[in-house]
Coordinates of C-alpha atoms and ligand atoms in Angstrom, one line a residue:
M1 CA -14.2 -23.2 -4.7
T2 CA -17.5 -21.8 -3.6
Q3 CA -17.4 -18.5 -1.5
Q4 CA -16.8 -19.0 2.5
Q5 CA -20.0 -17.5 4.1
T6 CA -18.5 -18.8 7.6
G7 CA -16.2 -16.1 9.5
G8 CA -16.7 -12.5 9.9
D9 CA -14.9 -9.4 10.6
V10 CA -11.2 -9.3 12.5
R11 CA -11.4 -6.6 14.8
L12 CA -8.4 -5.7 17.0
T13 CA -9.2 -3.7 19.9
G14 CA -6.5 -2.0 21.8
I15 CA -3.9 -4.4 20.6
S16 CA 0.1 -3.3 21.5
K17 CA 3.1 -5.0 21.5
T18 CA 6.2 -3.6 23.6
Y19 CA 9.7 -5.4 23.9
G20 CA 11.3 -4.4 26.9
S21 CA 10.6 -0.4 26.7
F22 CA 10.1 -0.3 23.2
A23 CA 6.7 -0.2 21.4
A24 CA 6.9 -1.9 18.3
V25 CA 3.1 -1.7 17.8
Q26 CA 1.1 1.3 19.7
P27 CA -2.5 0.3 21.1
L28 CA -4.3 -0.3 17.8
D29 CA -7.9 -0.5 16.9
L30 CA -8.5 -1.6 13.6
T31 CA -11.6 -3.8 11.9
V32 CA -10.8 -5.9 8.8
P33 CA -14.4 -6.7 7.2
Q34 CA -15.0 -10.2 6.1
G35 CA -14.0 -10.7 2.6
S36 CA -12.1 -7.9 2.1
F37 CA -8.5 -7.5 0.7
F38 CA -7.0 -5.3 3.4
A39 CA -3.2 -4.1 3.3
L40 CA -0.9 -2.9 6.0
L41 CA 1.6 -0.4 4.4
G42 CA 4.4 1.3 6.0
A43 CA 8.4 1.3 5.9
S44 CA 10.7 -1.2 7.5
G45 CA 10.3 -1.5 11.4
C46 CA 6.8 0.2 11.4
G47 CA 5.1 -2.9 13.1
K48 CA 3.7 -4.5 10.3
T49 CA 5.1 -8.4 10.7
T50 CA 4.3 -7.8 14.7
T51 CA 0.8 -6.9 13.9
L52 CA 0.3 -9.9 11.6
R53 CA 2.0 -12.1 14.0
M54 CA -0.5 -11.1 16.7
I55 CA -3.5 -12.0 14.6
A56 CA -1.8 -15.2 13.8
G57 CA -1.3 -15.9 17.3
L58 CA 2.7 -16.3 16.7
E59 CA 3.4 -13.2 19.1
E60 CA 1.6 -12.7 22.2
A61 CA -0.1 -9.2 22.6
T62 CA 1.0 -7.1 25.6
T63 CA -2.4 -5.4 25.4
G64 CA -5.9 -5.7 23.8
T65 CA -7.9 -8.4 22.0
I66 CA -8.4 -9.9 19.0
A67 CA -11.8 -11.0 17.5
L68 CA -12.9 -13.1 14.9
G69 CA -16.6 -12.9 13.7
G70 CA -17.2 -11.9 17.3
R71 CA -15.5 -14.7 18.9
D72 CA -12.4 -13.5 21.2
I73 CA -9.4 -15.3 19.9
T74 CA -7.0 -13.7 22.0
D75 CA -5.9 -16.4 24.0
L76 CA -6.2 -19.2 21.4
P77 CA -2.8 -20.9 20.3
P78 CA -2.0 -20.5 16.6
Y79 CA -2.9 -23.7 15.5
K80 CA -6.8 -23.5 16.7
R81 CA -6.9 -20.1 15.0
P82 CA -9.1 -20.3 11.6
V83 CA -6.0 -18.3 10.1
N84 CA -3.1 -19.5 8.0
T85 CA 0.2 -17.4 7.1
V86 CA 2.1 -17.0 3.9
F87 CA 5.5 -15.7 4.5
Q88 CA 8.1 -14.1 2.3
S89 CA 10.0 -17.2 2.4
Y90 CA 7.7 -19.6 1.3
A91 CA 9.4 -23.0 2.5
L92 CA 8.0 -25.4 0.2
F93 CA 9.0 -29.0 1.8
P94 CA 11.8 -29.7 -1.1
H95 CA 11.4 -33.6 -1.1
L96 CA 7.4 -33.5 -1.8
D97 CA 5.9 -32.8 -5.2
I98 CA 3.6 -30.3 -5.5
T99 CA 0.4 -32.2 -5.0
E100 CA 2.0 -33.2 -1.5
N101 CA 3.2 -30.1 -0.5
I102 CA -0.6 -28.6 -1.0
A103 CA -2.1 -31.9 0.5
F104 CA 0.0 -31.5 3.8
G105 CA -2.5 -29.6 5.8
L106 CA -5.0 -32.2 5.2
R107 CA -2.7 -34.9 5.3
R108 CA -1.8 -33.8 8.8
R109 CA -5.4 -33.8 10.0
G110 CA -5.6 -37.1 9.1
I111 CA -7.4 -36.8 5.7
K112 CA -6.9 -39.6 3.1
S113 CA -8.9 -38.8 0.2
V114 CA -7.3 -35.4 -0.9
K115 CA -7.3 -35.7 -4.5
K116 CA -10.4 -33.3 -5.3
Q117 CA -9.4 -30.7 -3.0
V118 CA -5.6 -30.6 -4.0
D119 CA -6.9 -30.5 -7.8
D120 CA -9.5 -27.8 -7.0
M121 CA -6.3 -25.7 -5.4
L122 CA -4.3 -26.3 -8.5
D123 CA -6.9 -25.1 -10.5
L124 CA -7.4 -22.0 -8.4
V125 CA -3.7 -21.0 -8.5
Q126 CA -3.4 -22.5 -12.3
L127 CA -0.7 -24.9 -11.6
G128 CA -2.6 -28.2 -12.7
D129 CA 0.4 -29.1 -15.2
F130 CA 2.9 -29.1 -12.5
A131 CA 1.2 -31.5 -9.8
K132 CA 4.2 -33.9 -10.1
R133 CA 7.2 -31.4 -10.0
K134 CA 9.1 -30.8 -7.3
P135 CA 9.4 -27.2 -5.9
H136 CA 13.0 -26.7 -7.4
Q137 CA 11.5 -27.3 -10.8
L138 CA 9.2 -24.3 -10.3
S139 CA 9.9 -20.5 -10.9
G140 CA 9.5 -18.1 -7.6
G141 CA 6.2 -17.2 -8.7
Q142 CA 4.9 -20.6 -9.1
Q143 CA 6.3 -21.7 -6.1
Q144 CA 4.5 -18.8 -4.5
R145 CA 1.3 -19.9 -5.8
V146 CA 1.7 -23.1 -4.6
A147 CA 2.6 -21.7 -0.8
V148 CA -0.9 -19.5 -1.3
A149 CA -2.6 -23.1 -2.4
R150 CA -1.2 -24.8 0.8
A151 CA -2.6 -22.2 3.1
L152 CA -5.9 -22.1 1.2
I153 CA -6.5 -25.9 1.2
N154 CA -7.1 -25.4 5.1
H155 CA -10.2 -23.4 4.3
P156 CA -9.2 -20.4 6.8
Q157 CA -11.3 -17.7 7.5
V158 CA -8.3 -15.1 6.9
L159 CA -5.2 -15.4 5.0
L160 CA -2.2 -13.7 6.3
L161 CA 0.4 -12.8 3.8
D162 CA 3.9 -11.2 5.3
E163 CA 5.6 -9.3 2.3
P164 CA 4.9 -12.8 0.1
L165 CA 6.3 -11.4 -3.1
G166 CA 9.3 -9.8 -1.6
A167 CA 11.6 -12.4 -3.3
L168 CA 10.2 -11.8 -6.8
D169 CA 11.7 -9.7 -9.4
L170 CA 9.5 -6.5 -10.4
K171 CA 7.7 -8.0 -13.4
L172 CA 6.9 -11.2 -11.6
R173 CA 6.0 -9.0 -8.7
R174 CA 3.5 -7.3 -10.6
Q175 CA 2.0 -10.4 -12.4
M176 CA 1.5 -11.9 -8.9
Q177 CA -0.2 -8.9 -7.5
L178 CA -2.9 -9.4 -10.1
E179 CA -3.1 -13.2 -9.5
L180 CA -3.3 -12.8 -5.8
K181 CA -6.2 -10.4 -6.3
R182 CA -7.9 -12.9 -8.8
I183 CA -7.4 -15.5 -6.2
Q184 CA -8.8 -13.5 -3.5
T185 CA -11.8 -12.5 -5.5
E186 CA -12.7 -16.2 -6.5
V187 CA -12.4 -17.8 -2.9
G188 CA -13.8 -14.6 -1.0
I189 CA -11.7 -14.9 2.3
T190 CA -10.3 -12.2 3.9
F191 CA -6.7 -11.1 3.1
I192 CA -4.3 -9.4 5.2
H193 CA -1.5 -8.5 3.3
V194 CA 1.7 -6.7 4.6
T195 CA 3.9 -4.7 2.3
H196 CA 6.3 -1.7 2.1
D197 CA 5.5 -1.3 -1.5
Q198 CA 2.8 1.5 -1.8
E199 CA 2.2 0.3 -5.4
E200 CA 1.5 -3.1 -4.4
A201 CA -0.9 -2.1 -1.8
M202 CA -2.8 0.4 -4.0
T203 CA -3.3 -2.3 -6.8
M204 CA -4.1 -5.0 -4.7
A205 CA -6.0 -3.8 -1.4
D206 CA -9.7 -2.4 -1.1
T207 CA -8.6 -0.9 2.1
V208 CA -5.0 0.3 2.9
A209 CA -3.8 1.1 6.5
V210 CA -0.9 3.2 6.4
M211 CA 1.5 2.3 9.2
N212 CA 4.0 4.7 10.9
A213 CA 6.1 3.9 13.7
G214 CA 3.5 1.3 15.2
R215 CA 0.5 3.4 14.5
V216 CA -2.0 3.6 11.8
E217 CA -1.8 6.9 10.5
Q218 CA -4.5 6.8 7.9
L219 CA -7.0 3.8 6.7
G220 CA -9.1 4.1 3.5
D221 CA -9.5 2.8 0.0
P222 CA -6.3 3.5 -2.2
A223 CA -8.0 6.4 -4.2
D224 CA -9.3 8.4 -1.3
L225 CA -5.5 8.0 0.7
Y226 CA -4.1 9.0 -2.5
E227 CA -6.4 12.0 -2.8
N228 CA -6.9 13.1 0.8
P229 CA -4.0 12.3 2.8
R230 CA -4.7 13.5 6.2
T231 CA -0.6 14.0 7.4
T232 CA 2.5 14.8 5.8
F233 CA 3.5 11.1 6.4
V234 CA 0.6 9.6 4.2
A235 CA 1.0 12.5 1.7
N236 CA 4.7 11.6 1.0
F237 CA 4.8 8.1 1.4
L238 CA 1.9 7.2 -0.5
G239 CA 3.1 8.3 -4.1
T240 CA 4.6 12.0 -4.3
S241 CA 3.4 15.1 -2.9
N242 CA 4.7 18.9 -3.2
L243 CA 4.1 20.7 0.2
I244 CA 4.1 24.4 -0.1
E245 CA 3.7 26.2 3.2
G246 CA 1.9 29.6 3.6
E247 CA 0.1 32.0 5.7
V248 CA -3.9 32.2 5.5
V249 CA -5.0 35.4 4.1
S250 CA -8.8 34.5 3.9
T251 CA -11.4 31.8 4.5
G252 CA -14.6 30.9 3.3
T253 CA -15.6 28.1 0.7
D254 CA -11.8 28.7 -0.1
I255 CA -9.1 29.4 1.8
V256 CA -6.5 32.0 0.2
V257 CA -2.9 31.4 1.2
A258 CA -0.1 33.4 0.8
A259 CA 2.8 31.4 -0.3
G260 CA 6.3 32.5 -2.4
G261 CA 5.0 36.2 -3.0
G262 CA 1.6 35.0 -4.9
K263 CA -1.8 33.5 -3.5
L264 CA -2.8 30.2 -3.8
R265 CA -6.8 28.8 -3.2
L266 CA -7.9 25.8 -1.9
P267 CA -11.1 24.1 -1.0
T268 CA -12.3 24.5 2.6
D269 CA -13.3 21.2 2.5
R270 CA -10.3 19.5 1.8
C271 CA -8.1 21.0 4.6
Q272 CA -7.3 18.9 7.6
A273 CA -6.1 22.1 9.6
P274 CA -8.2 24.5 11.2
A275 CA -7.4 27.7 9.0
V276 CA -7.7 31.1 10.7
N277 CA -6.5 34.1 9.1
G278 CA -3.0 34.8 9.9
G279 CA -2.6 31.1 11.0
R280 CA -0.1 28.4 8.5
V281 CA -1.2 25.9 6.6
L282 CA 0.6 23.2 4.1
L283 CA -0.9 23.0 0.7
G284 CA -0.5 19.8 -1.1
I285 CA -0.7 19.3 -5.0
R286 CA 0.0 15.9 -6.4
P287 CA 2.7 16.3 -9.3
E288 CA 0.4 15.0 -12.1
K289 CA -2.2 17.3 -11.3
I290 CA 0.3 20.6 -12.4
S291 CA 0.6 22.1 -15.8
L292 CA 3.8 23.7 -17.1
A293 CA 4.2 26.7 -19.1
H294 CA 6.9 29.3 -20.2
R295 CA 7.2 32.2 -18.6
D296 CA 6.1 34.2 -21.8
E297 CA 3.1 31.9 -22.3
A298 CA 1.4 33.1 -18.8
D299 CA -1.3 35.2 -20.6
A300 CA -2.7 32.1 -21.9
I301 CA -3.3 30.4 -18.5
A302 CA -6.9 30.6 -17.7
E303 CA -8.2 32.7 -14.9
G304 CA -8.7 31.3 -11.4
R305 CA -5.8 28.6 -11.4
N306 CA -3.3 28.2 -9.0
R307 CA -0.1 29.5 -10.3
V308 CA 3.5 29.5 -8.9
T309 CA 6.3 30.7 -11.0
G310 CA 10.1 29.0 -10.8
R311 CA 12.9 27.6 -12.9
I312 CA 13.3 24.1 -14.3
V313 CA 16.6 22.4 -12.2
D314 CA 16.2 18.9 -13.6
S315 CA 13.9 16.9 -16.2
S316 CA 13.8 12.9 -16.7
F317 CA 12.0 11.6 -19.8
I318 CA 10.7 8.6 -18.5
G319 CA 8.5 7.2 -21.6
V320 CA 4.9 7.7 -20.4
S321 CA 5.7 11.0 -18.8
T322 CA 8.3 13.7 -18.0
Q323 CA 9.3 14.4 -14.6
Y324 CA 10.5 18.1 -13.7
V325 CA 11.8 19.5 -10.8
V326 CA 11.2 23.1 -10.6
E327 CA 13.0 25.9 -8.0
S328 CA 10.3 28.4 -6.8
P329 CA 10.2 30.8 -4.2
A330 CA 6.9 28.4 -3.2
G331 CA 8.8 25.5 -2.3
T332 CA 12.3 24.6 -3.0
S333 CA 12.1 21.3 -5.3
L334 CA 8.6 20.9 -6.9
Q335 CA 7.8 17.8 -9.0
V336 CA 5.5 18.1 -12.0
Y337 CA 4.4 15.2 -14.1
E338 CA 3.6 15.8 -17.5
Q339 CA 1.9 13.2 -19.6
N340 CA 4.5 12.7 -22.8
V341 CA 1.6 13.6 -25.5
E342 CA 3.9 15.8 -27.8
R343 CA 7.2 17.0 -27.2
R344 CA 7.4 20.2 -25.7
A345 CA 10.3 22.2 -27.0
G346 CA 12.2 24.4 -24.5
L347 CA 11.0 23.3 -21.2
T348 CA 14.7 22.4 -20.4
H349 CA 17.2 23.0 -17.6
G350 CA 17.3 26.6 -16.8
A351 CA 13.8 27.3 -18.3
E352 CA 11.6 30.1 -16.8
V353 CA 8.0 28.4 -16.2
V354 CA 4.5 29.1 -14.5
L355 CA 3.2 26.0 -12.7
H356 CA -0.6 26.2 -12.8
W357 CA -3.1 23.8 -11.6
N358 CA -7.0 23.7 -10.6
P359 CA -7.5 25.0 -6.9
A360 CA -10.0 22.1 -6.5
H361 CA -7.1 19.6 -6.9
T362 CA -5.2 21.3 -3.7
F363 CA -5.6 19.7 -0.3
G364 CA -4.5 21.2 2.9
L365 CA -2.7 19.9 6.0
D366 CA -1.6 21.1 9.5
A367 CA 1.5 23.1 9.4
A368 CA 3.1 22.0 12.7
Q369 CA 3.9 18.4 11.1
D370 CA 7.4 17.5 9.9
I371 CA 7.0 18.4 6.2
D372 CA 9.4 15.8 5.3
A373 CA 7.8 12.9 7.1
G374 CA 7.3 9.8 5.1
V375 CA 9.7 11.0 2.1
E376 CA 11.4 8.1 1.1
T377 CA 15.3 8.0 1.2
V378 CA 17.6 6.1 -1.2
E379 CA 18.4 3.6 1.7
D380 CA 14.6 2.7 2.0
A381 CA 14.2 2.5 -1.4
A382 CA 16.5 -0.7 -1.6
Ligands
LIG401 N1 11.7 -10.0 19.3 C1 12.0 -8.6 19.2 N2 12.3 -8.3 20.4 C2 12.7 -6.8 20.1 N3 12.5 -5.9 19.2 C3 11.5 -6.6 18.1 C4 11.4 -8.2 18.1 N4 10.9 -8.0 16.8 C5 10.9 -7.1 16.4 N5 11.0 -6.0 17.2 C6 11.3 -4.7 16.6 O1 9.9 -4.1 16.6 C7 9.5 -3.2 15.7 C8 8.5 -3.6 14.1 O2 9.1 -5.1 13.8 P1 8.3 -5.4 12.7 O3 8.9 -6.6 12.3 O4 6.6 -5.5 13.2 O5 8.5 -4.3 11.4 P2 8.0 -4.6 10.1 O6 6.8 -3.3 9.8 O7 7.4 -5.9 9.8 O8 9.3 -4.2 9.1 P3 9.8 -4.7 7.8 O9 9.0 -4.0 6.7 O10 11.3 -4.4 7.7 O11 9.5 -6.2 8.0 C9 11.2 -3.3 14.9 O12 11.6 -1.9 15.3 C10 11.6 -4.4 15.4 O13 13.2 -3.8 15.6
LIG402 MG1 8.0 -7.5 8.4

């Protein structure tokens, strides 16, 4: 299939949805560039599906407008929008074979010669050998690919995907993430993918919008979101962050913060909050950026690194790395991930340690926020 040249950006302006007095989606401005793989990421109930359904026209927006390539489609019924949706339950027609499932949209529009287009689609999703099978004779991942082919054959300008991989087990999910990414790159149309799985969003999308309670909290490419979260919610929801609260003692190119009985530095241009002497900030550091040393090796740590003392209270060996939890005066439980290059003797429960890292890897956040916002609870992780 050739790249689609038609279409344009999806632009949401002031889009919101309220049910009675409950605001499911707060007024939202969002531009999804044509041809991008865009992910809406957020915890259950934050308004992802509602946003997607407004784009599809399945839900009427309470306020705002939706435009596609500059054309206002706010009042168009769903079937007139150049948009198709793939849902979590892909609901193929059980009595039709794969060919007829994929051909469905063309047949409905009265198109008789469907073979060429269906064959192209079967190639695209690599199911050529399965054309005559019924859906129940396919695996979950294969059925999901049929659902994608069935949507793409209509040549939508935008494909909306609502947790399409939710029903698949982890390994198949990972495979399908790569597969969907390949398909998107090949057809070049805009994909808007809804997921609550941060790894999935980061693996697949060019741009991720992190949603929280009906709002887009931050938007950017995955690496930038991960390295430069602007809020505690994003810092905690996207991977894991150690957040250490402290008091600003000096400012300049670096901000120096007193925390846990020591001084820590962070680059001023990585601090999202105004830093004034005597004010408070949260220092953020990702677990994989921290190194561990025994307390008695502390003299060997290079000058200029941030250091925090503590005691190991937990460690889990997970193959590629060992994950430590360290109690420290600077923060109750600091997480440290050490790559498993060689086994380190003595880094066991109760060991007195020094955590150290390059100050350049530290980010700063406004201390007025909830330090635990976006931390995944056991319940959420289900
Ligand atoms: N028809 C409705 N009437 C009232 N409230 C609704 C309705 N549909 C959704 N909501 C509420 O709006 C909020 C957002 O729902 P939405 O389905 O968009 O969440 P989501 O981010 O897709 O969550 P999930 O990850 O669980 O699918 C939820 O609190 C939900 O209960
Ligand atoms: Mg949903």
